[in-house]
PDB file of C-alpha atoms in Angstrom:
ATOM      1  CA  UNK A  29      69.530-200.387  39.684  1.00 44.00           C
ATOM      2  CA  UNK A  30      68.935-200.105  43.261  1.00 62.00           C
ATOM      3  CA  UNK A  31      65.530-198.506  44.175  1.00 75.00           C
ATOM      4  CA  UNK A  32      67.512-196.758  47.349  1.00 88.00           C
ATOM      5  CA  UNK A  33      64.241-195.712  48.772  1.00 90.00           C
ATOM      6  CA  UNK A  34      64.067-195.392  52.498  1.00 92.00           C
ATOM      7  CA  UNK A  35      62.067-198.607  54.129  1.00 91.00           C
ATOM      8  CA  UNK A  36      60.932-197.915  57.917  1.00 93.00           C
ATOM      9  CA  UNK A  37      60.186-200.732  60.294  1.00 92.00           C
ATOM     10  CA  UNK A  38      57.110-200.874  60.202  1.00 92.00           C
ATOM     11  CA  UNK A  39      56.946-202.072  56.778  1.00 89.00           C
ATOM     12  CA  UNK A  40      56.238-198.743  55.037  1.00 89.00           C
ATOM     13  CA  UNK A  41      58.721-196.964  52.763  1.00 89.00           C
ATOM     14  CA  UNK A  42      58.860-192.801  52.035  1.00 92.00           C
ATOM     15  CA  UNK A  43      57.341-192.692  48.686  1.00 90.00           C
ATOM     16  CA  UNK A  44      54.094-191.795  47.042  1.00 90.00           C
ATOM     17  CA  UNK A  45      52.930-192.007  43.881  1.00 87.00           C
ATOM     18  CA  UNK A  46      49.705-190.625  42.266  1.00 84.00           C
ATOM     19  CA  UNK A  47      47.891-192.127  39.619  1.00 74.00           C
ATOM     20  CA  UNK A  48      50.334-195.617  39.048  1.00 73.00           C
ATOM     21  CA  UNK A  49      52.424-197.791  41.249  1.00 74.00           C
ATOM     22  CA  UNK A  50      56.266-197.245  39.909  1.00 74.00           C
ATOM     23  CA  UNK A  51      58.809-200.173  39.247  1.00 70.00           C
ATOM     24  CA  UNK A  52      60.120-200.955  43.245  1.00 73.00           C
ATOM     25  CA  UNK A  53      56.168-201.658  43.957  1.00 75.00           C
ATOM     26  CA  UNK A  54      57.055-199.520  47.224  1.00 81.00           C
ATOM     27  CA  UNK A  55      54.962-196.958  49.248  1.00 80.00           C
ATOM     28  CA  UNK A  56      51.658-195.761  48.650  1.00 83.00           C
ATOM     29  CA  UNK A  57      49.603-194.644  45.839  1.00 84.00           C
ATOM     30  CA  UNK A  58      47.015-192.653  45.183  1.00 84.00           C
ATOM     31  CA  UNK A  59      44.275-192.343  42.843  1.00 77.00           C
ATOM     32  CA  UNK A  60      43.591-188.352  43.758  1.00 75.00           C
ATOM     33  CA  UNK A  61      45.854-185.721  42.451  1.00 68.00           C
ATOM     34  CA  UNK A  62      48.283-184.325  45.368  1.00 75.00           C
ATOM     35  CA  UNK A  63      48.556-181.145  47.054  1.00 81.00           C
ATOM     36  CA  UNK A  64      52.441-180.323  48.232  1.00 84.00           C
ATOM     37  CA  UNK A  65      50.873-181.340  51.584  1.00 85.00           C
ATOM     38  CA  UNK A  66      49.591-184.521  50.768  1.00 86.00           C
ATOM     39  CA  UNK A  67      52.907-185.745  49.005  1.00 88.00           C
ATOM     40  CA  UNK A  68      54.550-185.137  52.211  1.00 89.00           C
ATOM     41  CA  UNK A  69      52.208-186.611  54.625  1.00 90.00           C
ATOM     42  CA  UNK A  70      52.142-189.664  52.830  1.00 91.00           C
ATOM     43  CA  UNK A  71      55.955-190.236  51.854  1.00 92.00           C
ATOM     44  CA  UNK A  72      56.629-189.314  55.593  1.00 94.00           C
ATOM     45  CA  UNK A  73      58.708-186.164  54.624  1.00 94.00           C
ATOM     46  CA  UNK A  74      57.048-183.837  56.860  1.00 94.00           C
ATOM     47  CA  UNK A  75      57.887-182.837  60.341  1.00 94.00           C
ATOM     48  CA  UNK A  76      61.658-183.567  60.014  1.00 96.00           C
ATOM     49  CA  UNK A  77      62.797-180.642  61.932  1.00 97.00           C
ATOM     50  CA  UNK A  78      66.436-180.976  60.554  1.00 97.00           C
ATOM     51  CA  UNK A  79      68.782-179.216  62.837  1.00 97.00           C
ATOM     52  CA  UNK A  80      72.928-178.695  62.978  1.00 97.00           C
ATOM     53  CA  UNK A  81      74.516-180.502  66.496  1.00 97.00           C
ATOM     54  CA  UNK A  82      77.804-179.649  67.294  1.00 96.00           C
ATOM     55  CA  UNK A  83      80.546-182.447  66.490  1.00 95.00           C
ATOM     56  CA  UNK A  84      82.774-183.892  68.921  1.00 95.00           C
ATOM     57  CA  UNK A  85      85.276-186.730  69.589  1.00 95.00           C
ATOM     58  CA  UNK A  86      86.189-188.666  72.097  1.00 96.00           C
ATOM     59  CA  UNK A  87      90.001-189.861  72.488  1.00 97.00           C
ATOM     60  CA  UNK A  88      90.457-192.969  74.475  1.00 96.00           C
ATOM     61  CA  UNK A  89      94.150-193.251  76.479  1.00 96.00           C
ATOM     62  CA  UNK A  90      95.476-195.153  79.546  1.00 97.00           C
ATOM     63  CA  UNK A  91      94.659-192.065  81.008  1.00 95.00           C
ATOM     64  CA  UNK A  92      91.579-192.155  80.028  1.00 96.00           C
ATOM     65  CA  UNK A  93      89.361-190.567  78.173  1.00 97.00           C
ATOM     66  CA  UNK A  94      89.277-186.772  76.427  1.00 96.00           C
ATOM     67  CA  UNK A  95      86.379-185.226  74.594  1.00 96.00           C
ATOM     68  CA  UNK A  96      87.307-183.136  72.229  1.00 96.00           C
ATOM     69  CA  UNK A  97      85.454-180.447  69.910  1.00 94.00           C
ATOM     70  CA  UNK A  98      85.772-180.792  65.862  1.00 95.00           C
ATOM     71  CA  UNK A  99      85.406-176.786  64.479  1.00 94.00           C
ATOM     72  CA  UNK A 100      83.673-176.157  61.485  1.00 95.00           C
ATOM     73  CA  UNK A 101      81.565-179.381  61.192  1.00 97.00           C
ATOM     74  CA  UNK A 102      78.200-180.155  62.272  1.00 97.00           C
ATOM     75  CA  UNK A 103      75.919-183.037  62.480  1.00 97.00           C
ATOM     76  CA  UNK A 104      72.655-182.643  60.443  1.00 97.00           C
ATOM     77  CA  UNK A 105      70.173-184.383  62.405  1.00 98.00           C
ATOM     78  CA  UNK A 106      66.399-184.933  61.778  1.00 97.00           C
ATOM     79  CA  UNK A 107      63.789-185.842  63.954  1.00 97.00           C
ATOM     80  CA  UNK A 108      62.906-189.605  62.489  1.00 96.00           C
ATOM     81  CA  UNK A 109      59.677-189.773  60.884  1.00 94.00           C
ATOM     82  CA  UNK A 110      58.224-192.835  62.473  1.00 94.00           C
ATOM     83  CA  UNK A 111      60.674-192.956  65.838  1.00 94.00           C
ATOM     84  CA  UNK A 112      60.351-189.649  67.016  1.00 95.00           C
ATOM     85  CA  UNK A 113      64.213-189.905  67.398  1.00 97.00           C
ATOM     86  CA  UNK A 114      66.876-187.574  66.837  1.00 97.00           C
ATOM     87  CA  UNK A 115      68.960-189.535  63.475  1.00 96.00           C
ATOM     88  CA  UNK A 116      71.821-188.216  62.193  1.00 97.00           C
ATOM     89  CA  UNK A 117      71.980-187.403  58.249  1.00 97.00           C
ATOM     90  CA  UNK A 118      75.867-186.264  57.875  1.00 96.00           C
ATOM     91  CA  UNK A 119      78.440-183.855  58.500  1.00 97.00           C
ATOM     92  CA  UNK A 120      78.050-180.857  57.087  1.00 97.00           C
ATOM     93  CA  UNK A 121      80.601-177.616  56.944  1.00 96.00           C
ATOM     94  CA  UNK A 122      80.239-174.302  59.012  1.00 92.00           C
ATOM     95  CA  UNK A 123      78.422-172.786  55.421  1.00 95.00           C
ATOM     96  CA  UNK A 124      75.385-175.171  55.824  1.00 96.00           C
ATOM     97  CA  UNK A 125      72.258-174.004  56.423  1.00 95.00           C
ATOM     98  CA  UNK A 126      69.564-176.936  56.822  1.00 95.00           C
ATOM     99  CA  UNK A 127      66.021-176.850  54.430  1.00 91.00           C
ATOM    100  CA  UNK A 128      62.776-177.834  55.774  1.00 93.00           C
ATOM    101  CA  UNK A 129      61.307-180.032  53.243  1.00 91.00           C
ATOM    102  CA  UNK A 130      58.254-178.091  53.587  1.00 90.00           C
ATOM    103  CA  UNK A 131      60.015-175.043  52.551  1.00 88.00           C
ATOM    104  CA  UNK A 132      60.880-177.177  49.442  1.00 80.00           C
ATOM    105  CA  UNK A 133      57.204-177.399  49.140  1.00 81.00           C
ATOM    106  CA  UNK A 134      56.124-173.950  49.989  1.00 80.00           C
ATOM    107  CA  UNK A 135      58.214-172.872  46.684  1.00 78.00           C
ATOM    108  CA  UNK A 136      56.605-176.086  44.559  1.00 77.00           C
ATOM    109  CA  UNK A 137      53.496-175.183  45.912  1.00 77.00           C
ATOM    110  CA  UNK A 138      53.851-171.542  44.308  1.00 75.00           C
ATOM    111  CA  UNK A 139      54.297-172.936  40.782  1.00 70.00           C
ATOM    112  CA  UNK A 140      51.583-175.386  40.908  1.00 69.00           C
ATOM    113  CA  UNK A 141      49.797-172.306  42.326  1.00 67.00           C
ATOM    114  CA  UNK A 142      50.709-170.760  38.848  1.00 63.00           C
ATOM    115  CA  UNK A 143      50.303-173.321  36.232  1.00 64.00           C
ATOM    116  CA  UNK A 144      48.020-175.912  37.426  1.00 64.00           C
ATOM    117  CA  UNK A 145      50.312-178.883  37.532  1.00 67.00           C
ATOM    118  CA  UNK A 146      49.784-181.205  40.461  1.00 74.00           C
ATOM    119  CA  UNK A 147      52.754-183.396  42.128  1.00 79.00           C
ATOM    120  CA  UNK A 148      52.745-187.040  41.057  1.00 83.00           C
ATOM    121  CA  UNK A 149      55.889-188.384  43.280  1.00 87.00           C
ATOM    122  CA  UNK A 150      57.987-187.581  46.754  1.00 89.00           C
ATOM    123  CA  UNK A 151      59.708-190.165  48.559  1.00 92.00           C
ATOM    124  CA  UNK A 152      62.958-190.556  50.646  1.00 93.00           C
ATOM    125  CA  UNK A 153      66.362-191.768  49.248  1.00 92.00           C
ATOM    126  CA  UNK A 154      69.243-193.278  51.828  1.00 94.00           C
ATOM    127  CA  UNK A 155      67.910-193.073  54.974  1.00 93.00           C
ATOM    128  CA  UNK A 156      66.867-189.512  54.184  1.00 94.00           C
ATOM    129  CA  UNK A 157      69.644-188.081  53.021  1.00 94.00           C
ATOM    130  CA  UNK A 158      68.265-187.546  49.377  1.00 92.00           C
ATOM    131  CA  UNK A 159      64.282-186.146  49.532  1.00 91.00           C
ATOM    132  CA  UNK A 160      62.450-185.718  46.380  1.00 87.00           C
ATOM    133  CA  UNK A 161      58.802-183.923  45.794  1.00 85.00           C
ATOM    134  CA  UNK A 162      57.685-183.746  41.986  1.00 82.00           C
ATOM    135  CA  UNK A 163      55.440-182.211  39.997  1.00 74.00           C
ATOM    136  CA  UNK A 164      53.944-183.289  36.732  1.00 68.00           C
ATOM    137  CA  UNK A 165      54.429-181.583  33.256  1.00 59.00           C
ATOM    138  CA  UNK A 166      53.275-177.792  32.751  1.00 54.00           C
ATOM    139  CA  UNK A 167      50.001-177.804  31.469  1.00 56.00           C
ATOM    140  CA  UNK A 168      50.144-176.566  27.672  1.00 54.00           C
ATOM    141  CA  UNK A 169      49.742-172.937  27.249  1.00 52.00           C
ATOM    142  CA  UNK A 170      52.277-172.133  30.136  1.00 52.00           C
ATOM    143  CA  UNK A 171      55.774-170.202  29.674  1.00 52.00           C
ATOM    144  CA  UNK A 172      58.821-171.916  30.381  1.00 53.00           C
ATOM    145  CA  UNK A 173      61.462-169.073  30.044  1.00 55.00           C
ATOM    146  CA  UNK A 174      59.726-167.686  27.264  1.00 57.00           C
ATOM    147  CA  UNK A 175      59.218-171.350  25.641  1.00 53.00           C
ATOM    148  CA  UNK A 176      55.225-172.199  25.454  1.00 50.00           C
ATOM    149  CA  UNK A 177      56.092-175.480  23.464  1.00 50.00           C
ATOM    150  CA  UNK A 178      58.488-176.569  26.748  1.00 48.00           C
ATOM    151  CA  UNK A 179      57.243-179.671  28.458  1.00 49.00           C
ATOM    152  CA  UNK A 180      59.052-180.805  31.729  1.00 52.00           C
ATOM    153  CA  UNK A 181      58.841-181.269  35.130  1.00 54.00           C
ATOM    154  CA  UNK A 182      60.045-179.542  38.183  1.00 56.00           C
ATOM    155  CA  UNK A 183      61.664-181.157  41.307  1.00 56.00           C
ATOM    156  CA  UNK A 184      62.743-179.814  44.355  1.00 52.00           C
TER     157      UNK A 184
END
């Protein structure tokens, strides 16, 4: 199984992992428990600024050549964590609306608030297109839907 996990030129990779090294022996780990904030920092998640560009197409003739617009698609671009440089992420449809992986955060952040659970991974999957931030197991005593003996994690 391919670890997928997004390597940058400078020899780093987007994950973190607290406590333990996991199985690609990739990114950085930690010995402290992390805050939403540190995950993100140190898997280079934050600061993305992922926006929606407008598509075009360019159709080459002996005439010459025609630029043409493509309707209801978009790019999905990020700011590139190391590069400073717009990157392009896909094509998404006119229903797209673009998450901050800080607002991920923000909401994991809440629940953490809650429960006392701390995040243990985050990293970047295919070139960014796949983020992850997770958190560790609810602390026992905590309600899961009404379910005090549920154990589980929560990813966003």
């Amino acid at each position: 199984m391919a670890h997928l996990i997004e390597q940058f030129s400078d020899g780093t990779a987007a994950f973190v992992s607290a406590q333990k090294s996991a199985w690609h022996r990739l990114g950085t780990v930690t010995t402290e428990a992390l805050t939403a904030e540190d995950a993100m920092r140190l898997a280079a998640l934050d600061g993305w600024n992922v926006r929606l560009v407008g598509l075009h197409a360019t159709e080459l003739t002996a005439d010459g050549a025609t630029l043409l617009d493509v309707p209801n698609h978009r790019a999905s671009v990020r700011t590139h964590p190391k590069t400073g440089r717009p990157e392009t992420l896909g094509v998404v449809g006119p229903d797209y609306t673009p998450v901050q992986n800080e607002e991920h955060a923000e909401f994991l952040n809440y629940l953490v608030d809650e429960s006392g659970a701390h995040f243990e991974t985050a990293g970047s999957l295919k070139g960014g297109r796949q983020v992850f931030l997770n958190r560790s197991d609810f602390p026992a005593g905590v309600l899961v839907a009404g379910d005090q003996s549920a154990r589980g994690s929560v990813s966003a």
